[in-house]
Short mmCIF file of C-alpha atoms and ligand atoms in Angstrom, two decimals:
data_model
loop_
_atom_site.label_atom_id
_atom_site.label_comp_id
_atom_site.label_asym_id
_atom_site.label_seq_id
_atom_site.Cartn_x
_atom_site.Cartn_y
_atom_site.Cartn_z
CA UNK D 1 -88.14 -22.22 -109.99
CA UNK D 2 -90.43 -20.62 -112.65
CA UNK D 3 -90.10 -18.43 -115.67
CA UNK D 4 -90.92 -15.57 -113.14
CA UNK D 5 -87.36 -16.11 -111.80
CA UNK D 6 -86.08 -14.79 -115.09
CA UNK D 7 -87.95 -11.61 -114.69
CA UNK D 8 -86.95 -11.38 -111.03
CA UNK D 9 -83.24 -11.51 -112.12
CA UNK D 10 -83.78 -8.89 -114.77
CA UNK D 11 -85.59 -6.55 -112.43
CA UNK D 12 -82.91 -7.14 -109.80
CA UNK D 13 -80.22 -6.09 -112.39
CA UNK D 14 -82.21 -2.93 -113.39
CA UNK D 15 -82.83 -1.93 -109.77
CA UNK D 16 -86.08 -0.10 -110.79
CA UNK D 17 -88.77 0.49 -108.24
CA UNK D 18 -91.50 -2.16 -108.70
CA UNK D 19 -94.47 -3.40 -106.79
CA UNK D 20 -94.31 -7.14 -106.72
CA UNK D 21 -97.37 -9.33 -106.42
CA UNK D 22 -96.56 -13.00 -105.73
CA UNK D 23 -99.07 -15.55 -106.96
CA UNK D 24 -99.55 -19.04 -105.44
CA UNK D 25 -99.60 -21.22 -108.57
CA UNK D 26 -100.40 -24.31 -106.74
CA UNK D 27 -103.43 -22.59 -105.25
CA UNK D 28 -104.50 -21.60 -108.73
CA UNK D 29 -104.08 -17.81 -108.23
CA UNK D 30 -102.91 -17.38 -111.84
CA UNK D 31 -106.25 -18.72 -112.97
CA UNK D 32 -108.33 -16.18 -111.10
CA UNK D 33 -110.57 -13.72 -113.13
CA UNK D 34 -108.68 -10.68 -112.04
CA UNK D 35 -105.35 -12.13 -112.97
CA UNK D 36 -106.69 -13.51 -116.34
CA UNK D 37 -107.70 -9.98 -117.24
CA UNK D 38 -104.02 -8.99 -117.39
CA UNK D 39 -102.69 -12.41 -118.63
CA UNK D 40 -105.33 -14.58 -120.27
CA UNK D 41 -102.80 -17.48 -120.37
CA UNK D 42 -103.07 -17.74 -116.65
CA UNK D 43 -99.33 -17.91 -116.23
CA UNK D 44 -96.51 -15.94 -114.70
CA UNK D 45 -94.63 -13.71 -115.24
CA UNK D 46 -96.57 -10.62 -116.19
CA UNK D 47 -95.46 -6.99 -115.85
CA UNK D 48 -97.77 -3.96 -115.95
CA UNK D 49 -96.09 -0.79 -117.01
CA UNK D 50 -97.91 2.46 -117.63
CA UNK D 51 -101.08 0.53 -117.93
CA UNK D 52 -99.89 -1.96 -120.47
CA UNK D 53 -99.69 -5.62 -119.42
CA UNK D 54 -96.70 -7.47 -120.86
CA UNK D 55 -96.38 -11.28 -120.68
CA UNK D 56 -93.95 -13.83 -121.99
CA UNK D 57 -90.66 -13.57 -120.11
CA UNK D 58 -88.68 -13.05 -123.38
CA UNK D 59 -90.79 -10.07 -124.36
CA UNK D 60 -90.52 -8.70 -120.82
CA UNK D 61 -86.71 -8.91 -120.86
CA UNK D 62 -86.58 -7.25 -124.31
CA UNK D 63 -89.08 -4.55 -123.27
CA UNK D 64 -87.37 -3.80 -120.10
CA UNK D 65 -83.99 -3.77 -121.89
CA UNK D 66 -85.29 -1.19 -124.41
CA UNK D 67 -86.95 0.98 -121.88
CA UNK D 68 -84.57 0.91 -118.90
CA UNK D 69 -81.58 -1.38 -119.84
CA UNK D 70 -79.89 0.71 -122.54
CA UNK D 71 -79.51 3.74 -120.30
CA UNK D 72 -78.21 1.48 -117.43
CA UNK D 73 -75.58 -0.03 -119.95
CA UNK D 74 -77.28 -3.39 -119.69
CA UNK D 75 -78.83 -3.67 -123.17
CA UNK D 76 -77.24 -2.85 -126.51
CA UNK D 77 -78.28 0.11 -128.57
CA UNK D 78 -80.36 -0.50 -131.70
CA UNK D 79 -78.25 -2.27 -134.23
CA UNK D 80 -76.57 -5.66 -134.62
CA UNK D 81 -75.56 -6.14 -131.06
CA UNK D 82 -79.11 -5.65 -129.98
CA UNK D 83 -80.09 -8.25 -132.66
CA UNK D 84 -77.62 -10.66 -131.13
CA UNK D 85 -79.07 -10.00 -127.48
CA UNK D 86 -82.49 -10.70 -128.79
CA UNK D 87 -81.38 -13.84 -130.68
CA UNK D 88 -80.08 -15.24 -127.30
CA UNK D 89 -83.21 -14.26 -125.26
CA UNK D 90 -85.65 -15.80 -127.78
CA UNK D 91 -83.40 -18.88 -128.30
CA UNK D 92 -83.33 -19.24 -124.50
CA UNK D 93 -87.02 -19.41 -124.26
CA UNK D 94 -88.00 -21.26 -127.47
CA UNK D 95 -85.19 -23.77 -127.82
CA UNK D 96 -83.41 -24.19 -124.45
CA UNK D 97 -86.39 -23.65 -122.24
CA UNK D 98 -88.37 -25.95 -124.66
CA UNK D 99 -85.88 -28.59 -123.92
CA UNK D 100 -85.95 -27.89 -120.19
CA UNK D 101 -89.65 -28.17 -120.16
CA UNK D 102 -89.46 -31.58 -121.84
CA UNK D 103 -87.00 -32.61 -119.01
CA UNK D 104 -89.31 -31.24 -116.30
CA UNK D 105 -92.07 -33.34 -117.74
CA UNK D 106 -89.94 -36.37 -118.17
CA UNK D 107 -89.07 -36.40 -114.53
CA UNK D 108 -92.37 -38.17 -113.86
CA UNK D 109 -91.99 -40.60 -116.86
CA UNK D 110 -88.85 -42.70 -115.72
CA UNK D 111 -85.18 -42.88 -116.48
CA UNK D 112 -85.21 -43.41 -120.32
CA UNK D 113 -87.53 -40.36 -120.78
CA UNK D 114 -85.14 -38.33 -118.48
CA UNK D 115 -82.04 -39.32 -120.36
CA UNK D 116 -83.64 -38.47 -123.76
CA UNK D 117 -84.74 -35.09 -122.53
CA UNK D 118 -81.34 -34.41 -120.99
CA UNK D 119 -79.82 -35.07 -124.43
CA UNK D 120 -81.99 -32.27 -125.85
CA UNK D 121 -80.61 -29.81 -123.30
CA UNK D 122 -77.03 -31.04 -123.97
CA UNK D 123 -77.52 -30.37 -127.68
CA UNK D 124 -78.37 -26.71 -126.71
CA UNK D 125 -75.36 -26.38 -124.47
CA UNK D 126 -73.27 -27.60 -127.36
CA UNK D 127 -74.51 -24.50 -129.20
CA UNK D 128 -74.09 -22.07 -126.27
CA UNK D 129 -70.62 -23.12 -125.15
CA UNK D 130 -68.71 -22.20 -128.27
CA UNK D 131 -70.55 -18.95 -128.35
CA UNK D 132 -69.03 -18.09 -125.00
CA UNK D 133 -65.56 -18.99 -126.08
CA UNK D 134 -63.09 -16.09 -125.88
CA UNK D 135 -65.65 -13.67 -124.50
CA UNK D 136 -66.85 -12.98 -121.01
CA UNK D 137 -70.45 -12.47 -121.95
CA UNK D 138 -72.79 -13.21 -124.79
CA UNK D 139 -72.60 -9.93 -126.72
CA UNK D 140 -69.21 -8.79 -125.29
CA UNK D 141 -70.09 -6.89 -122.12
CA UNK D 142 -72.74 -8.08 -119.61
CA UNK D 143 -76.30 -7.49 -120.71
CA UNK D 144 -79.73 -8.62 -119.95
CA UNK D 145 -79.37 -11.37 -122.49
CA UNK D 146 -76.84 -12.87 -120.04
CA UNK D 147 -79.28 -12.29 -117.08
CA UNK D 148 -82.02 -13.97 -119.07
CA UNK D 149 -80.05 -16.99 -120.35
CA UNK D 150 -78.17 -17.73 -117.10
CA UNK D 151 -81.49 -18.04 -115.40
CA UNK D 152 -82.71 -20.79 -117.78
CA UNK D 153 -79.38 -22.65 -117.68
CA UNK D 154 -79.51 -22.46 -113.95
CA UNK D 155 -83.01 -24.08 -114.12
CA UNK D 156 -81.48 -26.90 -116.20
CA UNK D 157 -78.78 -27.46 -113.61
CA UNK D 158 -81.31 -27.53 -110.83
CA UNK D 159 -82.72 -30.60 -112.71
CA UNK D 160 -79.33 -32.23 -112.57
CA UNK D 161 -78.17 -31.52 -116.05
CA UNK D 162 -74.39 -31.72 -115.83
CA UNK D 163 -72.84 -28.55 -117.24
CA UNK D 164 -69.27 -29.38 -116.04
CA UNK D 165 -68.05 -30.60 -119.39
CA UNK D 166 -68.86 -27.19 -120.84
CA UNK D 167 -66.05 -25.08 -119.59
CA UNK D 168 -66.97 -21.80 -121.16
CA UNK D 169 -70.62 -22.13 -119.70
CA UNK D 170 -69.32 -22.99 -116.31
CA UNK D 171 -67.09 -19.88 -116.21
CA UNK D 172 -69.77 -17.65 -117.69
CA UNK D 173 -72.29 -18.86 -115.10
CA UNK D 174 -69.95 -18.03 -112.32
CA UNK D 175 -69.30 -14.55 -113.71
CA UNK D 176 -73.05 -14.06 -113.89
CA UNK D 177 -73.91 -15.40 -110.50
CA UNK D 178 -71.18 -13.31 -108.91
CA UNK D 179 -72.96 -10.08 -109.95
CA UNK D 180 -74.14 -8.45 -106.77
CA UNK D 181 -77.73 -8.14 -108.07
CA UNK D 182 -78.03 -11.86 -108.96
CA UNK D 183 -76.19 -12.94 -105.74
CA UNK D 184 -78.77 -11.06 -103.76
CA UNK D 185 -81.75 -12.75 -105.64
CA UNK D 186 -80.16 -16.13 -105.19
CA UNK D 187 -79.81 -15.58 -101.45
CA UNK D 188 -83.42 -14.22 -101.04
CA UNK D 189 -84.87 -17.19 -102.92
CA UNK D 190 -82.70 -19.77 -101.25
CA UNK D 191 -81.32 -20.80 -104.77
CA UNK D 192 -77.57 -21.70 -105.12
N1 GSH G 201 -93.40 -18.91 -122.05
C1 GSH G 201 -93.93 -18.31 -120.88
C2 GSH G 201 -94.17 -19.54 -119.96
C3 GSH G 201 -94.89 -19.10 -118.78
C4 GSH G 201 -95.14 -20.27 -117.88
O1 GSH G 201 -95.26 -21.45 -118.34
N2 GSH G 201 -95.25 -20.07 -116.54
C5 GSH G 201 -95.51 -21.15 -115.75
C6 GSH G 201 -94.46 -21.06 -114.51
S1 GSH G 201 -92.91 -21.60 -115.20
C7 GSH G 201 -96.84 -20.85 -114.97
O2 GSH G 201 -97.21 -19.79 -114.61
N3 GSH G 201 -97.62 -22.07 -114.71
C8 GSH G 201 -98.80 -21.89 -113.88
C9 GSH G 201 -99.94 -22.75 -114.54
O3 GSH G 201 -99.75 -23.18 -115.68
O4 GSH G 201 -100.84 -22.86 -113.85
C10 GSH G 201 -92.99 -17.34 -120.39
O5 GSH G 201 -91.77 -17.45 -120.78
O6 GSH G 201 -93.22 -16.39 -119.66
#
């Protein structure tokens, strides 16, 4: 899994025609000069739309939401609900994914480091779970904020973070993963 999976999920929901270029990160393809011209960080994902290169998965979701998502009913109109969607997308990348990266790194550092890092993710889930109480999705109806965040939570579960105690998150994840677009992506990537 990589942050490119988030963008894959968002593109699957939007069902817009795209040309995909897959890079072999282990072979260093993201560090080659041609790619560094569009993303000097040497990381994925990057999209190029009408000649503009956009990197950082949160920026990509927000951009695609504004340009394509609103018309498709997948992104709130300008106003407070859009603010809430942006809040969850950015929190997902900065706070939750920040904690998930610590866990990923701790996997090589032994059980104590893993438990400490998992506690950081649990603290995030304690914020997310009550936000999903009494609502099917983060800002009422399903939006790309859900697409974005479920992908990061899914990454945490793939590193054996136990989400079962968080009943609202479990039910929300199920609702998200049952969406035809996301079920298709999961099938084609072999994810569960
Ligand atoms: N904050 C960035 C993170 C991008 C990132 O770290 N991508 C990783 C994959 S998850 C990558 O491309 N790593 C390749 C490398 O560092 O060589 C985002 O959300 O887009």
